[in-house]
PDB file of C-alpha atoms in Angstrom:
ATOM      1  CA  MET A 867      98.943 124.347 122.872  1.00  0.00           C
ATOM      2  CA  SER A 868      99.436 127.996 123.784  1.00  0.00           C
ATOM      3  CA  ARG A 869     102.712 129.037 125.338  1.00  0.00           C
ATOM      4  CA  LYS A 870     102.726 130.640 128.742  1.00  0.00           C
ATOM      5  CA  PHE A 871     103.647 134.319 128.592  1.00  0.00           C
ATOM      6  CA  THR A 872     106.765 135.124 130.598  1.00  0.00           C
ATOM      7  CA  PRO A 873     107.208 138.876 131.099  1.00  0.00           C
ATOM      8  CA  GLY A 874     110.630 140.247 130.284  1.00  0.00           C
ATOM      9  CA  PRO A 875     112.614 143.016 131.983  1.00  0.00           C
ATOM     10  CA  ALA A 876     111.061 145.710 129.797  1.00  0.00           C
ATOM     11  CA  PHE A 877     107.548 144.708 130.839  1.00  0.00           C
ATOM     12  CA  LEU A 878     108.422 144.500 134.533  1.00  0.00           C
ATOM     13  CA  SER A 879     109.977 147.974 134.318  1.00  0.00           C
ATOM     14  CA  ALA A 880     107.235 149.755 132.366  1.00  0.00           C
ATOM     15  CA  ALA A 881     104.056 148.049 133.565  1.00  0.00           C
ATOM     16  CA  PRO A 882     104.230 149.197 137.231  1.00  0.00           C
ATOM     17  CA  LEU A 883     104.750 152.835 136.221  1.00  0.00           C
ATOM     18  CA  LEU A 884     101.938 152.681 133.682  1.00  0.00           C
ATOM     19  CA  PHE A 885      99.652 151.083 136.272  1.00  0.00           C
ATOM     20  CA  VAL A 886     100.317 153.840 138.821  1.00  0.00           C
ATOM     21  CA  LEU A 887      99.647 156.542 136.244  1.00  0.00           C
ATOM     22  CA  LEU A 888      96.359 154.974 135.170  1.00  0.00           C
ATOM     23  CA  TRP A 889      95.228 154.124 138.714  1.00  0.00           C
ATOM     24  CA  SER A 890      95.819 157.656 139.984  1.00  0.00           C
ATOM     25  CA  THR A 891      93.228 159.006 137.537  1.00  0.00           C
ATOM     26  CA  GLY A 892      90.542 156.800 139.066  1.00  0.00           C
ATOM     27  CA  PHE A 893      89.888 159.153 141.994  1.00  0.00           C
ATOM     28  CA  LEU A 894      89.302 162.071 139.615  1.00  0.00           C
ATOM     29  CA  GLY A 895      87.007 160.003 137.401  1.00  0.00           C
ATOM     30  CA  THR A 896      85.116 158.676 140.413  1.00  0.00           C
ATOM     31  CA  LYS A 897      84.565 162.221 141.655  1.00  0.00           C
ATOM     32  CA  GLY A 898      83.043 163.190 138.298  1.00  0.00           C
ATOM     33  CA  ALA A 899      80.746 160.167 138.330  1.00  0.00           C
ATOM     34  CA  ALA A 900      79.761 160.406 142.010  1.00  0.00           C
ATOM     35  CA  ARG A 901      78.587 164.001 141.555  1.00  0.00           C
ATOM     36  CA  ASN A 902      75.978 162.814 139.050  1.00  0.00           C
ATOM     37  CA  ALA A 903      74.812 159.396 140.208  1.00  0.00           C
ATOM     38  CA  ASP A 904      73.990 157.125 143.107  1.00  0.00           C
ATOM     39  CA  PRO A 905      77.248 155.273 143.884  1.00  0.00           C
ATOM     40  CA  PHE A 906      75.806 151.764 143.739  1.00  0.00           C
ATOM     41  CA  ALA A 907      73.823 152.399 140.545  1.00  0.00           C
ATOM     42  CA  PHE A 908      76.879 153.946 138.910  1.00  0.00           C
ATOM     43  CA  LEU A 909      79.147 151.044 139.864  1.00  0.00           C
ATOM     44  CA  THR A 910      76.570 148.510 138.685  1.00  0.00           C
ATOM     45  CA  VAL A 911      76.551 150.134 135.239  1.00  0.00           C
ATOM     46  CA  ARG A 912      80.345 150.329 135.253  1.00  0.00           C
ATOM     47  CA  PHE A 913      80.807 146.652 136.069  1.00  0.00           C
ATOM     48  CA  VAL A 914      78.145 145.480 133.627  1.00  0.00           C
ATOM     49  CA  LEU A 915      79.926 147.353 130.841  1.00  0.00           C
ATOM     50  CA  ALA A 916      83.354 146.145 131.986  1.00  0.00           C
ATOM     51  CA  ALA A 917      82.153 142.523 132.187  1.00  0.00           C
ATOM     52  CA  GLY A 918      80.726 142.746 128.672  1.00  0.00           C
ATOM     53  CA  LEU A 919      83.938 144.205 127.262  1.00  0.00           C
ATOM     54  CA  MET A 920      86.116 141.620 128.985  1.00  0.00           C
ATOM     55  CA  ALA A 921      83.862 138.775 127.790  1.00  0.00           C
ATOM     56  CA  LEU A 922      84.073 140.032 124.200  1.00  0.00           C
ATOM     57  CA  LEU A 923      87.846 140.383 124.488  1.00  0.00           C
ATOM     58  CA  THR A 924      88.155 136.861 125.916  1.00  0.00           C
ATOM     59  CA  ALA A 925      86.062 135.408 123.091  1.00  0.00           C
ATOM     60  CA  ALA A 926      87.752 137.447 120.349  1.00  0.00           C
ATOM     61  CA  LEU A 927      91.234 136.355 121.437  1.00  0.00           C
ATOM     62  CA  ARG A 928      90.060 132.788 122.130  1.00  0.00           C
ATOM     63  CA  ALA A 929      91.528 133.073 125.597  1.00  0.00           C
ATOM     64  CA  PRO A 930      90.717 130.339 128.120  1.00  0.00           C
ATOM     65  CA  TRP A 931      87.725 130.665 130.402  1.00  0.00           C
ATOM     66  CA  PRO A 932      88.097 129.817 134.085  1.00  0.00           C
ATOM     67  CA  THR A 933      86.996 126.484 135.472  1.00  0.00           C
ATOM     68  CA  ARG A 934      84.191 126.447 138.020  1.00  0.00           C
ATOM     69  CA  ALA A 935      86.695 126.449 140.886  1.00  0.00           C
ATOM     70  CA  GLN A 936      88.723 129.252 139.322  1.00  0.00           C
ATOM     71  CA  ALA A 937      85.566 131.275 138.665  1.00  0.00           C
ATOM     72  CA  GLY A 938      84.594 130.920 142.320  1.00  0.00           C
ATOM     73  CA  ARG A 939      87.949 132.221 143.475  1.00  0.00           C
ATOM     74  CA  ALA A 940      87.801 135.011 140.901  1.00  0.00           C
ATOM     75  CA  ALA A 941      84.366 135.996 142.222  1.00  0.00           C
ATOM     76  CA  VAL A 942      85.779 136.376 145.741  1.00  0.00           C
ATOM     77  CA  THR A 943      88.612 138.527 144.404  1.00  0.00           C
ATOM     78  CA  GLY A 944      86.116 140.639 142.468  1.00  0.00           C
ATOM     79  CA  LEU A 945      83.880 141.170 145.481  1.00  0.00           C
ATOM     80  CA  LEU A 946      86.882 142.403 147.480  1.00  0.00           C
ATOM     81  CA  LEU A 947      88.952 144.315 144.905  1.00  0.00           C
ATOM     82  CA  HIS A 948      86.082 145.770 142.870  1.00  0.00           C
ATOM     83  CA  ALA A 949      82.743 145.747 144.666  1.00  0.00           C
ATOM     84  CA  GLY A 950      84.179 146.283 148.156  1.00  0.00           C
ATOM     85  CA  TYR A 951      87.072 148.621 147.406  1.00  0.00           C
ATOM     86  CA  LEU A 952      85.437 150.757 144.716  1.00  0.00           C
ATOM     87  CA  GLY A 953      82.102 150.661 146.516  1.00  0.00           C
ATOM     88  CA  GLY A 954      83.745 152.085 149.627  1.00  0.00           C
ATOM     89  CA  VAL A 955      85.774 154.705 147.748  1.00  0.00           C
ATOM     90  CA  THR A 956      82.811 155.880 145.650  1.00  0.00           C
ATOM     91  CA  THR A 957      80.496 156.017 148.665  1.00  0.00           C
ATOM     92  CA  ALA A 958      83.063 158.020 150.663  1.00  0.00           C
ATOM     93  CA  ILE A 959      83.423 160.580 147.850  1.00  0.00           C
ATOM     94  CA  TRP A 960      79.643 160.633 147.314  1.00  0.00           C
ATOM     95  CA  LEU A 961      79.195 161.408 151.038  1.00  0.00           C
ATOM     96  CA  GLY A 962      81.487 164.416 150.719  1.00  0.00           C
ATOM     97  CA  LEU A 963      84.968 163.114 151.541  1.00  0.00           C
ATOM     98  CA  PRO A 964      87.466 164.907 149.228  1.00  0.00           C
ATOM     99  CA  ALA A 965      88.976 162.643 146.573  1.00  0.00           C
ATOM    100  CA  GLY A 966      92.522 163.483 147.715  1.00  0.00           C
ATOM    101  CA  VAL A 967      91.750 162.661 151.344  1.00  0.00           C
ATOM    102  CA  THR A 968      90.100 159.419 150.273  1.00  0.00           C
ATOM    103  CA  SER A 969      93.209 158.458 148.314  1.00  0.00           C
ATOM    104  CA  VAL A 970      95.478 158.946 151.334  1.00  0.00           C
ATOM    105  CA  LEU A 971      93.207 157.021 153.689  1.00  0.00           C
ATOM    106  CA  VAL A 972      93.182 153.984 151.423  1.00  0.00           C
ATOM    107  CA  GLY A 973      96.890 154.627 150.793  1.00  0.00           C
ATOM    108  CA  VAL A 974      97.708 152.831 154.051  1.00  0.00           C
ATOM    109  CA  GLN A 975      97.225 149.609 152.073  1.00  0.00           C
ATOM    110  CA  PRO A 976     100.929 148.985 151.261  1.00  0.00           C
ATOM    111  CA  LEU A 977     101.861 149.105 154.944  1.00  0.00           C
ATOM    112  CA  LEU A 978      99.099 146.628 155.847  1.00  0.00           C
ATOM    113  CA  THR A 979     100.021 144.377 152.949  1.00  0.00           C
ATOM    114  CA  GLY A 980     103.697 144.412 153.882  1.00  0.00           C
ATOM    115  CA  PHE A 981     102.802 143.592 157.488  1.00  0.00           C
ATOM    116  CA  LEU A 982     100.624 140.642 156.423  1.00  0.00           C
ATOM    117  CA  SER A 983     102.715 139.334 153.513  1.00  0.00           C
ATOM    118  CA  TRP A 984     104.855 137.050 155.639  1.00  0.00           C
ATOM    119  CA  PRO A 985     102.169 135.351 157.803  1.00  0.00           C
ATOM    120  CA  VAL A 986      99.647 135.102 154.950  1.00  0.00           C
ATOM    121  CA  LEU A 987     101.845 134.524 151.891  1.00  0.00           C
ATOM    122  CA  GLY A 988     105.182 133.512 153.354  1.00  0.00           C
ATOM    123  CA  GLU A 989     106.879 136.361 151.480  1.00  0.00           C
ATOM    124  CA  ARG A 990     109.791 137.802 153.454  1.00  0.00           C
ATOM    125  CA  VAL A 991     109.885 141.597 153.643  1.00  0.00           C
ATOM    126  CA  THR A 992     113.456 142.834 154.049  1.00  0.00           C
ATOM    127  CA  ALA A 993     114.591 145.669 156.291  1.00  0.00           C
ATOM    128  CA  ARG A 994     115.228 147.744 153.182  1.00  0.00           C
ATOM    129  CA  GLN A 995     111.691 147.149 151.954  1.00  0.00           C
ATOM    130  CA  TRP A 996     110.264 148.034 155.379  1.00  0.00           C
ATOM    131  CA  ALA A 997     112.231 151.272 155.230  1.00  0.00           C
ATOM    132  CA  GLY A 998     110.758 151.957 151.806  1.00  0.00           C
ATOM    133  CA  LEU A 999     107.217 151.291 153.019  1.00  0.00           C
ATOM    134  CA  ALA A1000     107.737 153.614 155.981  1.00  0.00           C
ATOM    135  CA  LEU A1001     109.187 156.363 153.768  1.00  0.00           C
ATOM    136  CA  GLY A1002     106.302 156.018 151.348  1.00  0.00           C
ATOM    137  CA  PHE A1003     103.762 156.326 154.156  1.00  0.00           C
ATOM    138  CA  ALA A1004     105.516 159.431 155.495  1.00  0.00           C
ATOM    139  CA  GLY A1005     105.528 160.870 151.992  1.00  0.00           C
ATOM    140  CA  VAL A1006     101.776 160.338 151.623  1.00  0.00           C
ATOM    141  CA  LEU A1007     101.188 162.171 154.901  1.00  0.00           C
ATOM    142  CA  LEU A1008     103.338 165.087 153.691  1.00  0.00           C
ATOM    143  CA  VAL A1009     101.493 165.234 150.386  1.00  0.00           C
ATOM    144  CA  MET A1010      98.203 165.539 152.202  1.00  0.00           C
ATOM    145  CA  GLU A1011      99.511 168.079 154.762  1.00  0.00           C
ATOM    146  CA  GLY A1012      97.307 171.121 154.709  1.00  0.00           C
ATOM    147  CA  ARG A1013      94.686 169.511 152.446  1.00  0.00           C
ATOM    148  CA  VAL A1014      92.402 168.380 155.283  1.00  0.00           C
ATOM    149  CA  SER A1015      91.942 171.727 157.032  1.00  0.00           C
ATOM    150  CA  GLY A1016      88.332 171.827 155.935  1.00  0.00           C
ATOM    151  CA  GLY A1017      87.539 168.678 157.884  1.00  0.00           C
ATOM    152  CA  LEU A1018      87.678 164.975 157.148  1.00  0.00           C
ATOM    153  CA  GLY A1019      83.995 164.512 156.490  1.00  0.00           C
ATOM    154  CA  SER A1020      81.258 162.561 158.209  1.00  0.00           C
ATOM    155  CA  PRO A1021      81.827 159.348 160.220  1.00  0.00           C
ATOM    156  CA  ALA A1022      79.911 157.460 157.524  1.00  0.00           C
ATOM    157  CA  ALA A1023      82.290 158.733 154.829  1.00  0.00           C
ATOM    158  CA  LEU A1024      85.330 157.790 156.913  1.00  0.00           C
ATOM    159  CA  GLY A1025      83.801 154.373 157.596  1.00  0.00           C
ATOM    160  CA  ALA A1026      83.311 153.819 153.870  1.00  0.00           C
ATOM    161  CA  ALA A1027      86.960 154.694 153.195  1.00  0.00           C
ATOM    162  CA  ALA A1028      88.101 152.342 155.975  1.00  0.00           C
ATOM    163  CA  PHE A1029      85.940 149.571 154.503  1.00  0.00           C
ATOM    164  CA  ALA A1030      87.569 150.166 151.108  1.00  0.00           C
ATOM    165  CA  LEU A1031      91.025 149.916 152.713  1.00  0.00           C
ATOM    166  CA  LEU A1032      90.234 146.558 154.328  1.00  0.00           C
ATOM    167  CA  CYS A1033      88.728 145.178 151.122  1.00  0.00           C
ATOM    168  CA  THR A1034      91.623 146.141 148.861  1.00  0.00           C
ATOM    169  CA  THR A1035      94.185 144.744 151.312  1.00  0.00           C
ATOM    170  CA  ALA A1036      92.309 141.453 151.692  1.00  0.00           C
ATOM    171  CA  GLY A1037      91.638 141.236 147.953  1.00  0.00           C
ATOM    172  CA  THR A1038      95.287 141.791 147.055  1.00  0.00           C
ATOM    173  CA  LEU A1039      96.506 139.115 149.468  1.00  0.00           C
ATOM    174  CA  TYR A1040      93.789 136.664 148.386  1.00  0.00           C
ATOM    175  CA  GLN A1041      94.532 137.150 144.680  1.00  0.00           C
ATOM    176  CA  ARG A1042      98.248 136.737 145.286  1.00  0.00           C
ATOM    177  CA  ARG A1043      97.648 133.548 147.307  1.00  0.00           C
ATOM    178  CA  VAL A1044      95.108 131.682 145.136  1.00  0.00           C
ATOM    179  CA  GLY A1045      94.926 133.511 141.801  1.00  0.00           C
ATOM    180  CA  GLY A1046      98.179 132.367 140.196  1.00  0.00           C
ATOM    181  CA  ASP A1047      96.444 129.918 137.839  1.00  0.00           C
ATOM    182  CA  MET A1048      93.510 132.178 136.972  1.00  0.00           C
ATOM    183  CA  PRO A1049      93.117 132.909 133.235  1.00  0.00           C
ATOM    184  CA  LEU A1050      93.765 136.629 132.999  1.00  0.00           C
ATOM    185  CA  LEU A1051      90.944 137.716 130.680  1.00  0.00           C
ATOM    186  CA  GLY A1052      88.312 135.131 131.563  1.00  0.00           C
ATOM    187  CA  GLY A1053      89.059 135.387 135.274  1.00  0.00           C
ATOM    188  CA  THR A1054      88.728 139.171 135.249  1.00  0.00           C
ATOM    189  CA  THR A1055      85.387 138.771 133.455  1.00  0.00           C
ATOM    190  CA  ALA A1056      84.210 136.545 136.316  1.00  0.00           C
ATOM    191  CA  GLN A1057      85.336 139.179 138.817  1.00  0.00           C
ATOM    192  CA  TYR A1058      83.227 141.840 137.127  1.00  0.00           C
ATOM    193  CA  VAL A1059      80.178 139.591 136.786  1.00  0.00           C
ATOM    194  CA  ALA A1060      80.240 138.875 140.528  1.00  0.00           C
ATOM    195  CA  SER A1061      80.734 142.569 141.343  1.00  0.00           C
ATOM    196  CA  ALA A1062      77.905 143.680 139.044  1.00  0.00           C
ATOM    197  CA  ALA A1063      75.538 141.098 140.565  1.00  0.00           C
ATOM    198  CA  ALA A1064      76.356 142.109 144.137  1.00  0.00           C
ATOM    199  CA  LEU A1065      76.094 145.859 143.586  1.00  0.00           C
ATOM    200  CA  GLY A1066      73.018 145.448 141.396  1.00  0.00           C
ATOM    201  CA  ALA A1067      71.294 143.595 144.236  1.00  0.00           C
ATOM    202  CA  ILE A1068      72.218 146.382 146.653  1.00  0.00           C
ATOM    203  CA  THR A1069      70.897 148.993 144.205  1.00  0.00           C
ATOM    204  CA  LEU A1070      67.560 147.175 143.898  1.00  0.00           C
ATOM    205  CA  ALA A1071      67.337 146.709 147.671  1.00  0.00           C
ATOM    206  CA  ARG A1072      67.783 150.467 148.096  1.00  0.00           C
ATOM    207  CA  GLY A1073      64.941 151.154 145.673  1.00  0.00           C
ATOM    208  CA  GLY A1074      67.136 151.893 142.674  1.00  0.00           C
ATOM    209  CA  GLY A1075      69.425 154.835 142.071  1.00  0.00           C
ATOM    210  CA  VAL A1076      69.332 158.059 140.117  1.00  0.00           C
ATOM    211  CA  ILE A1077      71.848 158.654 137.321  1.00  0.00           C
ATOM    212  CA  HIS A1078      72.135 161.974 135.515  1.00  0.00           C
ATOM    213  CA  TRP A1079      73.413 161.099 132.046  1.00  0.00           C
ATOM    214  CA  ASN A1080      75.172 164.396 131.409  1.00  0.00           C
ATOM    215  CA  ALA A1081      78.495 164.972 129.661  1.00  0.00           C
ATOM    216  CA  GLU A1082      80.546 164.835 132.857  1.00  0.00           C
ATOM    217  CA  PHE A1083      79.070 161.491 133.905  1.00  0.00           C
ATOM    218  CA  ILE A1084      79.403 159.891 130.452  1.00  0.00           C
ATOM    219  CA  LEU A1085      83.012 161.029 130.112  1.00  0.00           C
ATOM    220  CA  SER A1086      83.871 159.800 133.623  1.00  0.00           C
ATOM    221  CA  LEU A1087      82.131 156.468 133.059  1.00  0.00           C
ATOM    222  CA  THR A1088      83.861 155.902 129.711  1.00  0.00           C
ATOM    223  CA  TRP A1089      87.279 156.643 131.186  1.00  0.00           C
ATOM    224  CA  LEU A1090      86.722 154.460 134.248  1.00  0.00           C
ATOM    225  CA  VAL A1091      85.460 151.491 132.230  1.00  0.00           C
ATOM    226  CA  LEU A1092      88.024 151.515 129.428  1.00  0.00           C
ATOM    227  CA  VAL A1093      91.149 152.787 131.175  1.00  0.00           C
ATOM    228  CA  LEU A1094      90.641 151.633 134.769  1.00  0.00           C
ATOM    229  CA  SER A1095      88.391 148.560 134.663  1.00  0.00           C
ATOM    230  CA  VAL A1096      90.071 147.088 131.577  1.00  0.00           C
ATOM    231  CA  GLY A1097      93.590 148.492 131.207  1.00  0.00           C
ATOM    232  CA  ALA A1098      94.668 149.122 134.799  1.00  0.00           C
ATOM    233  CA  ILE A1099      93.023 146.030 136.295  1.00  0.00           C
ATOM    234  CA  LEU A1100      94.617 143.709 133.733  1.00  0.00           C
ATOM    235  CA  LEU A1101      97.982 145.256 134.593  1.00  0.00           C
ATOM    236  CA  LEU A1102      97.319 144.779 138.325  1.00  0.00           C
ATOM    237  CA  MET A1103      96.342 141.108 137.895  1.00  0.00           C
ATOM    238  CA  ARG A1104      99.492 140.534 135.848  1.00  0.00           C
ATOM    239  CA  LEU A1105     101.719 142.279 138.391  1.00  0.00           C
ATOM    240  CA  LEU A1106     100.199 140.366 141.307  1.00  0.00           C
ATOM    241  CA  ARG A1107     100.974 137.162 139.453  1.00  0.00           C
ATOM    242  CA  ASP A1108     104.602 138.021 138.672  1.00  0.00           C
ATOM    243  CA  LEU A1109     105.805 140.146 141.602  1.00  0.00           C
ATOM    244  CA  PRO A1110     105.635 139.843 145.414  1.00  0.00           C
ATOM    245  CA  ALA A1111     102.615 141.520 146.962  1.00  0.00           C
ATOM    246  CA  ALA A1112     104.628 143.987 149.072  1.00  0.00           C
ATOM    247  CA  ARG A1113     106.496 145.236 145.990  1.00  0.00           C
ATOM    248  CA  VAL A1114     103.317 145.656 143.963  1.00  0.00           C
ATOM    249  CA  ASN A1115     101.491 147.445 146.743  1.00  0.00           C
ATOM    250  CA  SER A1116     104.355 149.844 147.419  1.00  0.00           C
ATOM    251  CA  LEU A1117     103.388 151.350 144.055  1.00  0.00           C
ATOM    252  CA  PHE A1118     100.121 152.567 145.576  1.00  0.00           C
ATOM    253  CA  TYR A1119     102.117 155.104 147.590  1.00  0.00           C
ATOM    254  CA  LEU A1120     102.626 157.013 144.342  1.00  0.00           C
ATOM    255  CA  VAL A1121      98.879 157.333 143.740  1.00  0.00           C
ATOM    256  CA  PRO A1122      98.031 160.191 146.178  1.00  0.00           C
ATOM    257  CA  PRO A1123     100.954 162.388 145.021  1.00  0.00           C
ATOM    258  CA  LEU A1124     100.009 161.821 141.390  1.00  0.00           C
ATOM    259  CA  ALA A1125      96.349 162.534 142.170  1.00  0.00           C
ATOM    260  CA  VAL A1126      97.414 165.836 143.760  1.00  0.00           C
ATOM    261  CA  LEU A1127      99.597 166.649 140.756  1.00  0.00           C
ATOM    262  CA  GLU A1128      96.772 165.846 138.343  1.00  0.00           C
ATOM    263  CA  SER A1129      94.397 168.033 140.361  1.00  0.00           C
ATOM    264  CA  TRP A1130      96.892 170.880 140.012  1.00  0.00           C
ATOM    265  CA  LEU A1131      97.177 170.370 136.253  1.00  0.00           C
ATOM    266  CA  LEU A1132      93.442 169.934 135.637  1.00  0.00           C
ATOM    267  CA  PHE A1133      91.885 172.172 138.266  1.00  0.00           C
ATOM    268  CA  GLY A1134      94.668 174.579 139.229  1.00  0.00           C
ATOM    269  CA  GLU A1135      94.937 173.337 142.820  1.00  0.00           C
ATOM    270  CA  ARG A1136      98.096 174.646 144.465  1.00  0.00           C
ATOM    271  CA  LEU A1137     101.024 172.346 145.287  1.00  0.00           C
ATOM    272  CA  SER A1138     102.717 173.201 148.586  1.00  0.00           C
ATOM    273  CA  ALA A1139     106.368 172.681 149.465  1.00  0.00           C
ATOM    274  CA  ALA A1140     105.281 169.861 151.785  1.00  0.00           C
ATOM    275  CA  SER A1141     103.497 168.136 148.912  1.00  0.00           C
ATOM    276  CA  LEU A1142     106.607 168.332 146.733  1.00  0.00           C
ATOM    277  CA  ALA A1143     108.749 166.952 149.569  1.00  0.00           C
ATOM    278  CA  GLY A1144     106.207 164.175 150.106  1.00  0.00           C
ATOM    279  CA  LEU A1145     106.332 163.288 146.426  1.00  0.00           C
ATOM    280  CA  ALA A1146     110.111 162.891 146.655  1.00  0.00           C
ATOM    281  CA  LEU A1147     109.740 160.655 149.743  1.00  0.00           C
ATOM    282  CA  CYS A1148     107.159 158.510 147.974  1.00  0.00           C
ATOM    283  CA  VAL A1149     109.420 157.964 144.987  1.00  0.00           C
ATOM    284  CA  THR A1150     112.341 157.083 147.281  1.00  0.00           C
ATOM    285  CA  GLY A1151     110.179 154.726 149.322  1.00  0.00           C
ATOM    286  CA  VAL A1152     108.892 152.886 146.274  1.00  0.00           C
ATOM    287  CA  ALA A1153     112.441 152.541 144.940  1.00  0.00           C
ATOM    288  CA  LEU A1154     113.545 150.933 148.206  1.00  0.00           C
ATOM    289  CA  ALA A1155     110.504 148.676 148.510  1.00  0.00           C
ATOM    290  CA  ALA A1156     110.926 147.486 144.914  1.00  0.00           C
ATOM    291  CA  VAL A1157     114.264 145.839 145.696  1.00  0.00           C
ATOM    292  CA  PRO A1158     113.548 142.097 145.858  1.00  0.00           C
ATOM    293  CA  ALA A1159     114.574 140.006 148.791  1.00  0.00           C
ATOM    294  CA  ARG A1160     117.565 137.734 148.190  1.00  0.00           C
ATOM    295  CA  PRO A1161     116.656 134.045 148.122  1.00  0.00           C
ATOM    296  CA  SER A1162     117.486 132.264 151.347  1.00  0.00           C
TER     297      SER A1162
END
C-alpha cells in the first residue's frame, strides 16, 4: 500500500513561490499563441497534448486513476479552471485586450475567494488576512497604473476576462471543497480530457479554427503545455489540497507585478515608480494573507 505524501515545511515554503513564477509566464505565452491561432483551436490542441502527457505520467508512475465519481468532480473542476478560465483569458487577449490588463482584471480573484471562503468552505479569514488581501489588490492597481491609457478594449474582450474571473474563482472553491480525495495525476488527466472535449466541440461548432504553426506559436505552445499545464497546475492542485483557499489565492496578487517585470526584461517595457510601489504592496499583502488563522 502506498503511503500518503505529507508535504514538509520546505515544500510549503518553496512550492507557492515556484507556482507564482511559473503562472506569471502564462500571460506572455498566451499572447504569443493567440497572435497565431484561433483561441479555441489553440486551447483544444493544448489540452489534448496536456491530457496525453498526464496520462502517460500517471501510467508510468503507476499512480491511481480516479473513480467514476472522482472523475466527474475532476471534470467539473477542469471545465471551470481550464476551459472556462483559460478560454476567457485567451479570448480576451485574442480580441485585443493587453495581456497585462487581462492579468489585473482576473487578479480580483483572491478578493472574491477570500469573501466566499467562509460561507462556501467554512474557512475563517482573519482581520490580518483581510488586510493582506486589500493591500494586494491596491498593489495590483498601482502596478497597472498608467498601463491602460490606450483603452481597455472592446466590451466583448472585457466580458471574456470577467467570465475567466468567475470561472477561476468558482473552480478554486469547488476544487478546495470536493477535490481533497482526487488522485493528483489521474484527476488532472480527467480535468484536461473534459476541457479538450468541451473546447473541441466549440471549435467544431464554429467551423474549425486556423492555426499558424510558426516558431512563435510552437514555442508558446510547448512552454504552456509543459510548464503551465503540467508543472504549474500540479503545484496548484497540491497547494489547494494542503492550504486554505484564501492563502493560496493571495499568491495570485503577485502574478500581475511579475508579468510586468517579465515584460520589462523580455520586451523592454518601462517600469514606473507606481509599478515598483505596487510590487512592494503586493509582496506585503501576500505575506499578511499567508499567516494562518489560529484554531478556535
